Amino acid sequence: MKPITFEYLVDALKSLPGVGKKHAERIAYFLMLKDDKYIQEFIERLRDSHEKIHFCRQCNNFADGELCDICSNSSRDQDKLCVVSSIEDLKKIEETGSYSGLYYVLQGEIDVKTKQNLDPKIIRKFIDLLKSHDFKEVILATNWTINGEGTAIFIKKIINELSKANIYRLALGLPINSALDYADNATLKSAIQNKTKY
């Protein structure tokens, strides 16, 4: 029988995305075998990240200051906007090196089944961004799933009401019911380059 404090640790680790009970127990055993210096440094890094990293005022990406590295970079194409569901998706697209515009992170997708909508603050911020920028092109890079498509339709409606931007959807190489996070760089690069009018 394991000590209750160990079970509490496992329970906390299980709350992390993609971590099941067995994986959580492995991590917990690993941490228990580390010395005090390692644990202290681990805790300090976690605390520092939580205190110092914020969401970008403009796009919701991670940022050290008010704006993230992308929004504060004047060499980025200010006429283009790519709307993604998560920061992970933003990172994945950046890794392809095929897009040089700005981003907007929705921090989720509409749940079509439960009818759970996006955070109203995120939508209000998106509306403000559209009003303050004259985008010529907006790429909807939500996932090719029911929720991702539902989100794309919702975002498209907002854009059409507020902007004259051309709206595109990621294209070739991404099958239905696929998530960006699982696409390899070559496939994703092809999808960006062969985007279709939406």
CSV table of C-alpha atoms in Angstrom, one decimal:
chain,number,residue,atom,x,y,z
A,1,MET,CA,0.0,0.0,0.0
A,2,LYS,CA,1.3,3.4,-1.0
A,3,PRO,CA,1.4,6.4,1.4
A,4,ILE,CA,-1.6,8.8,1.0
A,5,THR,CA,0.8,11.7,0.1
A,6,PHE,CA,2.2,9.7,-2.8
A,7,GLU,CA,-1.4,9.0,-4.0
A,8,TYR,CA,-2.0,12.8,-3.8
A,9,LEU,CA,1.0,13.4,-6.0
A,10,VAL,CA,-0.1,10.8,-8.5
A,11,ASP,CA,-3.6,12.4,-8.5
A,12,ALA,CA,-2.1,15.8,-9.2
A,13,LEU,CA,0.1,14.5,-12.1
A,14,LYS,CA,-3.0,12.7,-13.6
A,15,SER,CA,-4.6,16.1,-14.1
A,16,LEU,CA,-2.0,16.9,-16.7
A,17,PRO,CA,-3.1,16.4,-20.3
A,18,GLY,CA,-2.2,13.1,-21.8
A,19,VAL,CA,-1.1,11.6,-18.4
A,20,GLY,CA,-2.8,8.5,-17.3
A,21,LYS,CA,-2.5,6.7,-13.9
A,22,LYS,CA,0.5,4.5,-14.9
A,23,HIS,CA,2.4,7.4,-16.5
A,24,ALA,CA,1.6,9.6,-13.4
A,25,GLU,CA,2.9,6.9,-11.1
A,26,ARG,CA,6.1,6.6,-13.2
A,27,ILE,CA,6.7,10.4,-13.0
A,28,ALA,CA,5.9,10.3,-9.2
A,29,TYR,CA,8.5,7.5,-8.6
A,30,PHE,CA,11.0,9.5,-10.7
A,31,LEU,CA,10.5,12.6,-8.6
A,32,MET,CA,10.7,10.7,-5.3
A,33,LEU,CA,14.2,9.4,-6.3
A,34,LYS,CA,15.5,12.9,-7.0
A,35,ASP,CA,17.5,14.9,-4.4
A,36,ASP,CA,16.2,18.1,-2.7
A,37,LYS,CA,18.2,20.4,-5.0
A,38,TYR,CA,16.5,18.9,-8.1
A,39,ILE,CA,13.0,19.2,-6.6
A,40,GLN,CA,13.7,22.8,-5.4
A,41,GLU,CA,14.9,23.9,-8.8
A,42,PHE,CA,12.0,22.1,-10.5
A,43,ILE,CA,9.5,24.0,-8.2
A,44,GLU,CA,11.2,27.3,-8.8
A,45,ARG,CA,11.1,27.0,-12.6
A,46,LEU,CA,7.4,26.1,-12.4
A,47,ARG,CA,6.7,29.0,-10.2
A,48,ASP,CA,8.8,31.4,-12.3
A,49,SER,CA,7.0,30.3,-15.5
A,50,HIS,CA,3.6,30.7,-13.8
A,51,GLU,CA,4.4,34.2,-12.5
A,52,LYS,CA,6.3,35.6,-15.5
A,53,ILE,CA,4.7,34.2,-18.6
A,54,HIS,CA,1.5,35.9,-19.6
A,55,PHE,CA,-0.9,35.7,-22.6
A,56,CYS,CA,-0.1,38.2,-25.3
A,57,ARG,CA,-2.4,41.2,-25.2
A,58,GLN,CA,-3.1,40.9,-28.9
A,59,CYS,CA,-3.1,37.2,-29.9
A,60,ASN,CA,-3.2,35.1,-26.7
A,61,ASN,CA,0.2,33.4,-27.4
A,62,PHE,CA,2.6,33.1,-24.5
A,63,ALA,CA,4.5,36.3,-23.8
A,64,ASP,CA,7.1,37.6,-21.4
A,65,GLY,CA,5.7,41.2,-21.7
A,66,GLU,CA,2.5,42.6,-23.1
A,67,LEU,CA,3.1,41.4,-26.6
A,68,CYS,CA,4.6,38.0,-27.8
A,69,ASP,CA,7.6,37.7,-30.0
A,70,ILE,CA,5.4,37.4,-33.1
A,71,CYS,CA,3.1,40.4,-32.5
A,72,SER,CA,6.0,42.6,-31.6
A,73,ASN,CA,7.9,41.7,-34.7
A,74,SER,CA,7.4,44.4,-37.3
A,75,SER,CA,8.8,42.3,-40.1
A,76,ARG,CA,5.8,39.9,-39.9
A,77,ASP,CA,3.2,40.4,-42.6
A,78,GLN,CA,0.6,42.6,-40.9
A,79,ASP,CA,-2.0,42.0,-43.6
A,80,LYS,CA,-2.3,38.3,-42.8
A,81,LEU,CA,-3.9,36.6,-39.8
A,82,CYS,CA,-4.0,32.9,-39.0
A,83,VAL,CA,-6.7,31.8,-36.5
A,84,VAL,CA,-5.7,28.7,-34.5
A,85,SER,CA,-7.3,26.7,-31.7
A,86,SER,CA,-4.3,26.5,-29.4
A,87,ILE,CA,-0.7,27.7,-28.8
A,88,GLU,CA,0.4,24.2,-29.7
A,89,ASP,CA,-1.1,24.7,-33.2
A,90,LEU,CA,0.6,28.1,-33.6
A,91,LYS,CA,3.9,26.5,-32.7
A,92,LYS,CA,3.3,23.7,-35.2
A,93,ILE,CA,2.6,26.1,-38.0
A,94,GLU,CA,5.6,28.2,-37.1
A,95,GLU,CA,7.8,25.1,-37.4
A,96,THR,CA,6.9,24.7,-41.0
A,97,GLY,CA,8.5,28.1,-41.9
A,98,SER,CA,5.7,28.6,-44.5
A,99,TYR,CA,3.7,31.4,-42.8
A,100,SER,CA,5.0,34.9,-41.9
A,101,GLY,CA,1.8,36.7,-40.8
A,102,LEU,CA,0.1,37.3,-37.4
A,103,TYR,CA,-1.9,34.8,-35.3
A,104,TYR,CA,-4.9,34.7,-33.1
A,105,VAL,CA,-5.3,31.9,-30.6
A,106,LEU,CA,-8.8,30.9,-29.7
A,107,GLN,CA,-7.7,28.8,-26.7
A,108,GLY,CA,-10.2,26.1,-27.6
A,109,GLU,CA,-12.9,25.2,-30.0
A,110,ILE,CA,-16.7,25.1,-29.9
A,111,ASP,CA,-18.0,21.8,-28.6
A,112,VAL,CA,-20.8,21.1,-31.1
A,113,LYS,CA,-22.2,18.1,-29.1
A,114,THR,CA,-22.6,20.0,-25.8
A,115,LYS,CA,-23.1,23.4,-27.4
A,116,GLN,CA,-20.3,24.8,-25.3
A,117,ASN,CA,-19.1,28.1,-26.9
A,118,LEU,CA,-15.7,29.8,-26.9
A,119,ASP,CA,-14.8,32.1,-24.0
A,120,PRO,CA,-16.7,35.4,-24.6
A,121,LYS,CA,-13.6,37.4,-23.6
A,122,ILE,CA,-11.6,35.7,-26.3
A,123,ILE,CA,-14.3,36.5,-28.9
A,124,ARG,CA,-14.5,40.1,-27.8
A,125,LYS,CA,-10.7,40.4,-28.1
A,126,PHE,CA,-10.9,38.9,-31.6
A,127,ILE,CA,-13.6,41.4,-32.6
A,128,ASP,CA,-11.4,44.3,-31.3
A,129,LEU,CA,-8.4,42.9,-33.3
A,130,LEU,CA,-10.5,42.8,-36.5
A,131,LYS,CA,-11.7,46.4,-35.9
A,132,SER,CA,-8.2,47.7,-35.3
A,133,HIS,CA,-6.4,45.9,-38.2
A,134,ASP,CA,-7.2,46.0,-41.9
A,135,PHE,CA,-6.4,42.3,-42.6
A,136,LYS,CA,-6.4,41.4,-46.3
A,137,GLU,CA,-6.3,37.6,-45.6
A,138,VAL,CA,-7.5,35.4,-42.7
A,139,ILE,CA,-6.6,31.7,-42.6
A,140,LEU,CA,-8.9,29.5,-40.5
A,141,ALA,CA,-6.5,26.8,-39.1
A,142,THR,CA,-8.8,25.1,-36.7
A,143,ASN,CA,-8.8,21.3,-36.7
A,144,TRP,CA,-10.5,19.2,-39.4
A,145,THR,CA,-12.9,17.8,-36.8
A,146,ILE,CA,-16.6,18.5,-36.2
A,147,ASN,CA,-15.7,20.9,-33.4
A,148,GLY,CA,-13.0,22.5,-35.5
A,149,GLU,CA,-15.3,23.0,-38.5
A,150,GLY,CA,-18.1,24.4,-36.2
A,151,THR,CA,-15.6,26.8,-34.8
A,152,ALA,CA,-14.4,27.8,-38.3
A,153,ILE,CA,-18.0,28.5,-39.4
A,154,PHE,CA,-18.6,30.7,-36.3
A,155,ILE,CA,-15.4,32.6,-36.8
A,156,LYS,CA,-16.0,33.1,-40.5
A,157,LYS,CA,-19.4,34.7,-39.7
A,158,ILE,CA,-17.7,37.2,-37.4
A,159,ILE,CA,-15.0,38.1,-40.0
A,160,ASN,CA,-17.6,38.6,-42.7
A,161,GLU,CA,-19.6,41.0,-40.5
A,162,LEU,CA,-16.5,43.1,-39.6
A,163,SER,CA,-13.9,42.8,-42.4
A,164,LYS,CA,-13.5,42.6,-46.1
A,165,ALA,CA,-10.6,40.1,-45.7
A,166,ASN,CA,-10.4,37.1,-48.0
A,167,ILE,CA,-11.0,34.0,-45.8
A,168,TYR,CA,-9.1,30.7,-46.4
A,169,ARG,CA,-9.2,27.3,-44.9
A,170,LEU,CA,-6.2,24.9,-44.7
A,171,ALA,CA,-6.4,22.5,-47.6
A,172,LEU,CA,-4.5,19.6,-49.1
A,173,GLY,CA,-3.0,16.9,-46.9
A,174,LEU,CA,-5.3,17.3,-43.9
A,175,PRO,CA,-8.0,14.5,-43.8
A,176,ILE,CA,-11.4,15.0,-42.1
A,177,ASN,CA,-11.3,14.4,-38.3
A,178,SER,CA,-7.6,15.2,-38.1
A,179,ALA,CA,-5.9,17.5,-35.6
A,180,LEU,CA,-3.0,19.9,-36.5
A,181,ASP,CA,-0.9,18.6,-33.7
A,182,TYR,CA,-0.6,15.2,-35.4
A,183,ALA,CA,0.2,16.5,-38.8
A,184,ASP,CA,3.9,16.2,-39.9
A,185,ASN,CA,5.6,19.5,-41.1
A,186,ALA,CA,5.5,18.6,-44.8
A,187,THR,CA,1.8,17.8,-44.7
A,188,LEU,CA,1.0,21.0,-42.7
A,189,LYS,CA,3.2,23.1,-45.0
A,190,SER,CA,1.3,21.8,-48.0
A,191,ALA,CA,-2.0,22.6,-46.3
A,192,ILE,CA,-0.9,26.2,-45.7
A,193,GLN,CA,0.5,26.7,-49.2
A,194,ASN,CA,-2.6,25.1,-50.9
A,195,LYS,CA,-5.2,26.8,-48.6
A,196,THR,CA,-8.6,27.2,-50.2
A,197,LYS,CA,-11.1,30.1,-50.3
A,198,TYR,CA,-13.6,29.5,-47.5
